mmCIF file of C-alpha atoms in Angstrom:
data_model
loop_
_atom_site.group_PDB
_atom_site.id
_atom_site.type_symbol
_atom_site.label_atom_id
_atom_site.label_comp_id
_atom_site.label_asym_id
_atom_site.label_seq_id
_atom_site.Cartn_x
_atom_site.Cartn_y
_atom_site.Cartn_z
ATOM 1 C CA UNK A 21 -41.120 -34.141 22.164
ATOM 2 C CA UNK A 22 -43.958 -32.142 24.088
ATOM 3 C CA UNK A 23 -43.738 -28.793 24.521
ATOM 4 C CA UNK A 24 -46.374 -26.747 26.875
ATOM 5 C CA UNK A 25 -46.202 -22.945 25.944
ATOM 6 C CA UNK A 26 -47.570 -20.825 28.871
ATOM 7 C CA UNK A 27 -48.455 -16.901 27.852
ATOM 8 C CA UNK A 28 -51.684 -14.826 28.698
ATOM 9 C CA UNK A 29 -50.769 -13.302 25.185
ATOM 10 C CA UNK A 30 -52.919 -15.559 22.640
ATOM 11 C CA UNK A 31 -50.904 -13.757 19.795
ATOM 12 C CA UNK A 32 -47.579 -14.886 21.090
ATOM 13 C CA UNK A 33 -48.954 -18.369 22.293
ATOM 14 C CA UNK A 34 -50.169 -18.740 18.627
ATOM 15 C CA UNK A 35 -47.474 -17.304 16.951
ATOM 16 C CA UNK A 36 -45.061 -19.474 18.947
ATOM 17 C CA UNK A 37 -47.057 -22.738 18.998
ATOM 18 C CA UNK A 38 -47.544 -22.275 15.233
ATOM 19 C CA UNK A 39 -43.610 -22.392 14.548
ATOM 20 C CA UNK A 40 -42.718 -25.188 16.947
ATOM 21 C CA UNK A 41 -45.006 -27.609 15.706
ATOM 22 C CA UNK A 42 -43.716 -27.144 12.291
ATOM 23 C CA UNK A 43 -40.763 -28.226 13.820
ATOM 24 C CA UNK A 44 -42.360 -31.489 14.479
ATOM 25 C CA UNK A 45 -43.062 -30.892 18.220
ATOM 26 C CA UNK A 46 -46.269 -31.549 20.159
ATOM 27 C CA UNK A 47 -47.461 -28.471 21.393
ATOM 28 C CA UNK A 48 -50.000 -27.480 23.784
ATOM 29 C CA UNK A 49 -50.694 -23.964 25.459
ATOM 30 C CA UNK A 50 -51.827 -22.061 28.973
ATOM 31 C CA UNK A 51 -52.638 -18.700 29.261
ATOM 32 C CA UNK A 52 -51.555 -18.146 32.990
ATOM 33 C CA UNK A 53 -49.416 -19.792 35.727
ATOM 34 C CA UNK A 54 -52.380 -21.751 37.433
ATOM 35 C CA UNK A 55 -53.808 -23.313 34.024
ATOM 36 C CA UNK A 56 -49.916 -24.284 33.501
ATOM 37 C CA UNK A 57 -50.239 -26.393 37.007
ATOM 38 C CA UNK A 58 -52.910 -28.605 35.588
ATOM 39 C CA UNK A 59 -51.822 -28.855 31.753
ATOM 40 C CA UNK A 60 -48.336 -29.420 32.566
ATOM 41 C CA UNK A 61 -50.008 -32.770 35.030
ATOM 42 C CA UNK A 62 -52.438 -33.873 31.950
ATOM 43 C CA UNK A 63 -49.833 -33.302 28.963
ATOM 44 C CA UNK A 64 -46.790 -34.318 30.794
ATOM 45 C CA UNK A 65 -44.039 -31.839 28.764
ATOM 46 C CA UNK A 66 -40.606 -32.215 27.984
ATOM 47 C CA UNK A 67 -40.400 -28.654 28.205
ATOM 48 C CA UNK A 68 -42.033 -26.148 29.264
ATOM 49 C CA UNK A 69 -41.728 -22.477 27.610
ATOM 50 C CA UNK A 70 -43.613 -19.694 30.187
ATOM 51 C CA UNK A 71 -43.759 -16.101 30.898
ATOM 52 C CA UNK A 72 -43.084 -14.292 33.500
ATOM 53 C CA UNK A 73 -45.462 -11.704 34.150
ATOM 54 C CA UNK A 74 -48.935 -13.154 33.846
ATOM 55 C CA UNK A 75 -52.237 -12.664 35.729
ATOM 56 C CA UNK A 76 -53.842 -14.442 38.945
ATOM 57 C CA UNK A 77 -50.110 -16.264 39.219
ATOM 58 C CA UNK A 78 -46.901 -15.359 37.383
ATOM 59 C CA UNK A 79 -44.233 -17.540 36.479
ATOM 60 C CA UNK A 80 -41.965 -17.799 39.243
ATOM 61 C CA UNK A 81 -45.112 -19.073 41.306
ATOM 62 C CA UNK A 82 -46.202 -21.006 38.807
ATOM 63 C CA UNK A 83 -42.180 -22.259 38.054
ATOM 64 C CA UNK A 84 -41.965 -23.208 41.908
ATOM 65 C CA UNK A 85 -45.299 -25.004 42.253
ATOM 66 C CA UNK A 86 -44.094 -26.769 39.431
ATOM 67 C CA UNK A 87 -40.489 -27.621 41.130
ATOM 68 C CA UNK A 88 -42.942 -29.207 44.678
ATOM 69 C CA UNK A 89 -45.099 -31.173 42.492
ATOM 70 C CA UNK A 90 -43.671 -35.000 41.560
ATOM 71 C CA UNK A 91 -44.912 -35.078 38.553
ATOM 72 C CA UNK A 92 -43.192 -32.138 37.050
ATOM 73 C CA UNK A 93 -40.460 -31.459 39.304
ATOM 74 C CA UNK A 94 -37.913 -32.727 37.210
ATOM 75 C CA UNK A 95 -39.739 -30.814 33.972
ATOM 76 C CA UNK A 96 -37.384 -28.759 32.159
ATOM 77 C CA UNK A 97 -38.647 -25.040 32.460
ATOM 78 C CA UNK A 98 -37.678 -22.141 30.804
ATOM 79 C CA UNK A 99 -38.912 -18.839 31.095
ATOM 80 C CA UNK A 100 -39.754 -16.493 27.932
ATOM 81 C CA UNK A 101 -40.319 -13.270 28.853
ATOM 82 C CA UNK A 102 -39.641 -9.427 27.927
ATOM 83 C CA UNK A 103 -38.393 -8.848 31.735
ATOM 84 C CA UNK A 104 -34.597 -8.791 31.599
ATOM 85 C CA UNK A 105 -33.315 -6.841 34.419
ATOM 86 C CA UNK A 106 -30.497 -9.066 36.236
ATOM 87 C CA UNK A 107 -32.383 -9.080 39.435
ATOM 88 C CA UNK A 108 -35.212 -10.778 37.776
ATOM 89 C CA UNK A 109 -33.206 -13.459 36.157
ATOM 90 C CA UNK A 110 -31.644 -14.157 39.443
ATOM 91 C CA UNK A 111 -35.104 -14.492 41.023
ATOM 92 C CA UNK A 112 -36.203 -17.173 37.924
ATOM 93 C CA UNK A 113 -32.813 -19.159 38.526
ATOM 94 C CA UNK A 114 -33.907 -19.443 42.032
ATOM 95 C CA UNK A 115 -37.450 -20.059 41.158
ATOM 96 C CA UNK A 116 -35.942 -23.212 39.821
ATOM 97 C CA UNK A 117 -35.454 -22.095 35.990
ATOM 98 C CA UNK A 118 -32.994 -24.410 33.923
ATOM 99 C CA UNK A 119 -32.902 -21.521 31.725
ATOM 100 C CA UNK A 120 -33.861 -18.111 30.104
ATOM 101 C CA UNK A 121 -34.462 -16.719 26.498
ATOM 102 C CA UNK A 122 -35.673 -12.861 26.418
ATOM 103 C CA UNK A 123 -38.484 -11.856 24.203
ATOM 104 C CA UNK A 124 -38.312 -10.015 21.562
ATOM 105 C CA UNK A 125 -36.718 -13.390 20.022
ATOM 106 C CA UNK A 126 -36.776 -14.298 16.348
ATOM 107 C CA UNK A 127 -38.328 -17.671 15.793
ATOM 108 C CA UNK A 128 -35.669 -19.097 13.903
ATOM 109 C CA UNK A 129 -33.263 -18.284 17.061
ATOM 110 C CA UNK A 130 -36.380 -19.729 19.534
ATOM 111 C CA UNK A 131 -36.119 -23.215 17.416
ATOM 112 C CA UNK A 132 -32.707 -23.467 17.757
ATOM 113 C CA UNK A 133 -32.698 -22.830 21.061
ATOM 114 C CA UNK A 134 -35.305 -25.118 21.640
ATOM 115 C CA UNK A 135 -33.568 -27.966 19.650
ATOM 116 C CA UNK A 136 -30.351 -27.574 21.606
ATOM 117 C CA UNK A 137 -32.329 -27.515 24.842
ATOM 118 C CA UNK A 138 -34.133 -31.078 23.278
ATOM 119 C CA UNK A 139 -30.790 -32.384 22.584
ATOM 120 C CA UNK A 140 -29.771 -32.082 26.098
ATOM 121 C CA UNK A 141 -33.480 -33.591 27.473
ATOM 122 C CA UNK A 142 -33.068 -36.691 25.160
ATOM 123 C CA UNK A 143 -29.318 -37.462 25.701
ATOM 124 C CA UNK A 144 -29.336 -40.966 27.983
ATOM 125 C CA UNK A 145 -25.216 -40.729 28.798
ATOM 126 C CA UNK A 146 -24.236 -41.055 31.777
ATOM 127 C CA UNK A 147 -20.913 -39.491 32.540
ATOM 128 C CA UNK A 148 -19.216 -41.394 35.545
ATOM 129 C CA UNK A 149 -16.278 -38.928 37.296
ATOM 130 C CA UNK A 150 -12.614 -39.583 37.639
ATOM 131 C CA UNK A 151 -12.620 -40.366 41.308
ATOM 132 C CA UNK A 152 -15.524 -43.081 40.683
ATOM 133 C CA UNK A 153 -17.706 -41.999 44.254
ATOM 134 C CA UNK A 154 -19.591 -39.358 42.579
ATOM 135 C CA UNK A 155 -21.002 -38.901 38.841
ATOM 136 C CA UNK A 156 -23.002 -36.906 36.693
ATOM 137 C CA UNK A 157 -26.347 -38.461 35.421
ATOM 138 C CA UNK A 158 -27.056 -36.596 31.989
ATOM 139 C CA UNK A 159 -30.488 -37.850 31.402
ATOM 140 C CA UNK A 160 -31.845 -36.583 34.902
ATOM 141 C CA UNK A 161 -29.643 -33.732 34.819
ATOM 142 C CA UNK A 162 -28.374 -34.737 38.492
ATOM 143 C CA UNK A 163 -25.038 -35.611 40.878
ATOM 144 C CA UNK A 164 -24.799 -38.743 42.515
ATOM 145 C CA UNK A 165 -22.553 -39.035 45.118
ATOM 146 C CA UNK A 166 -21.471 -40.602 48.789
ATOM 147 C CA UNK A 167 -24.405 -38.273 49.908
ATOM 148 C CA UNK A 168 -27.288 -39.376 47.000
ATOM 149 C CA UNK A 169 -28.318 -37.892 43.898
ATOM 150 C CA UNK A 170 -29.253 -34.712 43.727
ATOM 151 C CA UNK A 171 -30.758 -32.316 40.846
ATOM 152 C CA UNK A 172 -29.560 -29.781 39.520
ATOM 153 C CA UNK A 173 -30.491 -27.047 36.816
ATOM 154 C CA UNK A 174 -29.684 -27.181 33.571
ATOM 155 C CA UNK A 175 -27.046 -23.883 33.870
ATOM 156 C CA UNK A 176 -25.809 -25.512 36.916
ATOM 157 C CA UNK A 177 -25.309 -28.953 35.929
ATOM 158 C CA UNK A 178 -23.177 -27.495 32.797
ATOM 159 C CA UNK A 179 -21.230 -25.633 34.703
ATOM 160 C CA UNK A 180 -20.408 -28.519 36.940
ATOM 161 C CA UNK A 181 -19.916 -30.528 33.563
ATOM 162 C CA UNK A 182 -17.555 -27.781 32.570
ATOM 163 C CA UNK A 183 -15.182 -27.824 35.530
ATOM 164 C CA UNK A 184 -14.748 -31.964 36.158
ATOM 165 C CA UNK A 185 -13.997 -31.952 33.039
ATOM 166 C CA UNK A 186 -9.995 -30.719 33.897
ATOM 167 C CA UNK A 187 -8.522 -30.763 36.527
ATOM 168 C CA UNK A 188 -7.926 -26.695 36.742
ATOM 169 C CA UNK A 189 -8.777 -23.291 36.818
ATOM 170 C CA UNK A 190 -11.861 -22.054 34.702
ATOM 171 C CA UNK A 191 -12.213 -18.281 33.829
ATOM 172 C CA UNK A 192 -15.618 -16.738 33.860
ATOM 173 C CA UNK A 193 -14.745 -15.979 30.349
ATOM 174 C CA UNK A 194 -14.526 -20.000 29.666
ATOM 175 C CA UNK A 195 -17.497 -20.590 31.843
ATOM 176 C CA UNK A 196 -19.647 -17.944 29.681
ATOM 177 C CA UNK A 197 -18.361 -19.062 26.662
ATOM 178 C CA UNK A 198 -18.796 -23.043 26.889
ATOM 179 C CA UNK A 199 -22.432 -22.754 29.061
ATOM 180 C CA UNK A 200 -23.973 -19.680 27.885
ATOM 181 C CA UNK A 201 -22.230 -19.397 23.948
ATOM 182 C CA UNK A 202 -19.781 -17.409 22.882
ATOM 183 C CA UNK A 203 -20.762 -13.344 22.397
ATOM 184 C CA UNK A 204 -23.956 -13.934 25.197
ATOM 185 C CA UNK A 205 -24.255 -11.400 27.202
ATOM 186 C CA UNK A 206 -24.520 -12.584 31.039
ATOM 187 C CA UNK A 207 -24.657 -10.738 34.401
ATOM 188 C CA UNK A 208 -21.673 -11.726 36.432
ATOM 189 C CA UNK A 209 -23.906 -12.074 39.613
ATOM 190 C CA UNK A 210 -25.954 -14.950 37.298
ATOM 191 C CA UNK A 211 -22.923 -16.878 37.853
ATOM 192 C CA UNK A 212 -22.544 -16.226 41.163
ATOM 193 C CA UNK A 213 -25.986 -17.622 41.958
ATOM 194 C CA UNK A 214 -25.561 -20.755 40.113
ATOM 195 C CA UNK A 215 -22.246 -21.110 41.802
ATOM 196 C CA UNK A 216 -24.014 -20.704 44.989
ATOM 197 C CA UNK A 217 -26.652 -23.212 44.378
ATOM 198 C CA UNK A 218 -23.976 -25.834 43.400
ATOM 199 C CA UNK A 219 -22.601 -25.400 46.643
ATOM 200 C CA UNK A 220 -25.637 -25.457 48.200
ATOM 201 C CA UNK A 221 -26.384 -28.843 46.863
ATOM 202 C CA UNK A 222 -23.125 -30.897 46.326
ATOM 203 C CA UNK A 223 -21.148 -29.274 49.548
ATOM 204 C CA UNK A 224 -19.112 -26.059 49.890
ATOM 205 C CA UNK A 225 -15.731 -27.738 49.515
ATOM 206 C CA UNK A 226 -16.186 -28.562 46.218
ATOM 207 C CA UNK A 227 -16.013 -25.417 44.214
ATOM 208 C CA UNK A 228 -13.198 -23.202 45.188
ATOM 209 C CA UNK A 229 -13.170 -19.339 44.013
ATOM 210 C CA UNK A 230 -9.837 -18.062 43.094
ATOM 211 C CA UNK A 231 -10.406 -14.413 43.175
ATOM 212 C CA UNK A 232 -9.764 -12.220 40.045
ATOM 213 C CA UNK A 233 -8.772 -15.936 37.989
ATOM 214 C CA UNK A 234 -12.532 -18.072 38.219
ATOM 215 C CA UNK A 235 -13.531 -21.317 40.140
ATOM 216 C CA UNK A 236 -11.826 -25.334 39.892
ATOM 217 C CA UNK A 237 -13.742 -28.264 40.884
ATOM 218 C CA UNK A 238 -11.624 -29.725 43.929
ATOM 219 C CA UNK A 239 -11.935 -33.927 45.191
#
């Protein structure tokens, strides 16, 4: 598994590199958003680890050059960074994040993190629906239906997961719980904007809100 760590820090690019590849993964590093472009093209990541607030381009440039390139578009990216306000996060999910982990982090919580984020890149399954027109696609992280496939963030596509999985109400509560992990602290407008980008992508009728209660998946 190939990991590309993107920091102008050299301490924390170090520091970080030093405890992944003891974990058995291939690392390599970038110390700003437009080095990322062109490492991310000649090492080809799984993953890519970045920062947000970097010189001559920061990460949610460098994230959505990234998403309009080909080759990396369908990279996983997730940011690491110190910045935690909600309106930031919002503005990395629409970047075209899969995901965020806020700095200070231990290591040992960064490598599990990282291995459950692996876990999800290497799983192959493909999950076909109950109404057999549409389907998630685990290995591309992406809906398929009448309309054509489509791709969808990591947070989002586990959130659709979540709700075909019954057929019935979900709680924020539940959603938080089974996507995010139980005692995570998340910004209730985080959900809103992955909500939102589902709908943008798979069609407005398909996610209902029932106000005060959560959202259901509806055929």
């Amino acid at each position: 598994m190939r990991i590309l760590v993107v920091d102008d820090e050299i301490d924390i690019r170090e520091f970080v590199q030093y405890n992944l590849v003891k974990e058995g993964y291939e690392v390599a590093c970038a110390t700003n958003g437009h080095e990322a472009l062109t490492k991310a093209v000649e090492f080809r990541p799984h993953l890519i680890l970045m920062d947000m607030m970097m010189p001559e381009m920061d990460g949610r440039e460098a994230c959505r050059a990234l998403r309009a390139n080909p080759a990396t578009a369908k990279t996983m990216i997730v940011f690491l960074s110190a910045v935690c306000e909600e309106e930031s996060l919002v503005e990395c999910y629409e970047a075209g994040a899969d995901d965020y982990i806020t700095k200070p982090v231990s290591m040992k919580v960064l490598c599990s993190r990282v291995a459950a984020i692996t876990k999800r890149i290497e799983g192959s399954e493909q999950i076909v629906l109950p109404n057999k027109t549409s389907r998630l696609i685990e290995e591309r992280h992406s809906f398929l239906s009448d309309n054509g496939e489509v791709r969808l963030a990591v947070k989002e596509f586990e959130i659709l997961r979540l709700l075909l999985s019954e057929p019935r109400i979900f709680t924020r509560e539940e959603i938080f719980d089974a996507v995010w992990g139980a005692g995570v602290i998340v910004g209730s407008r985080t959900l809103d904007v992955h909500i939102r980008h589902l709908r943008s992508k798979i069609g407005d009728n398909h996610i209902s809100t029932y106000k005060g209660v959560g959202f259901r998946y509806e055929e």
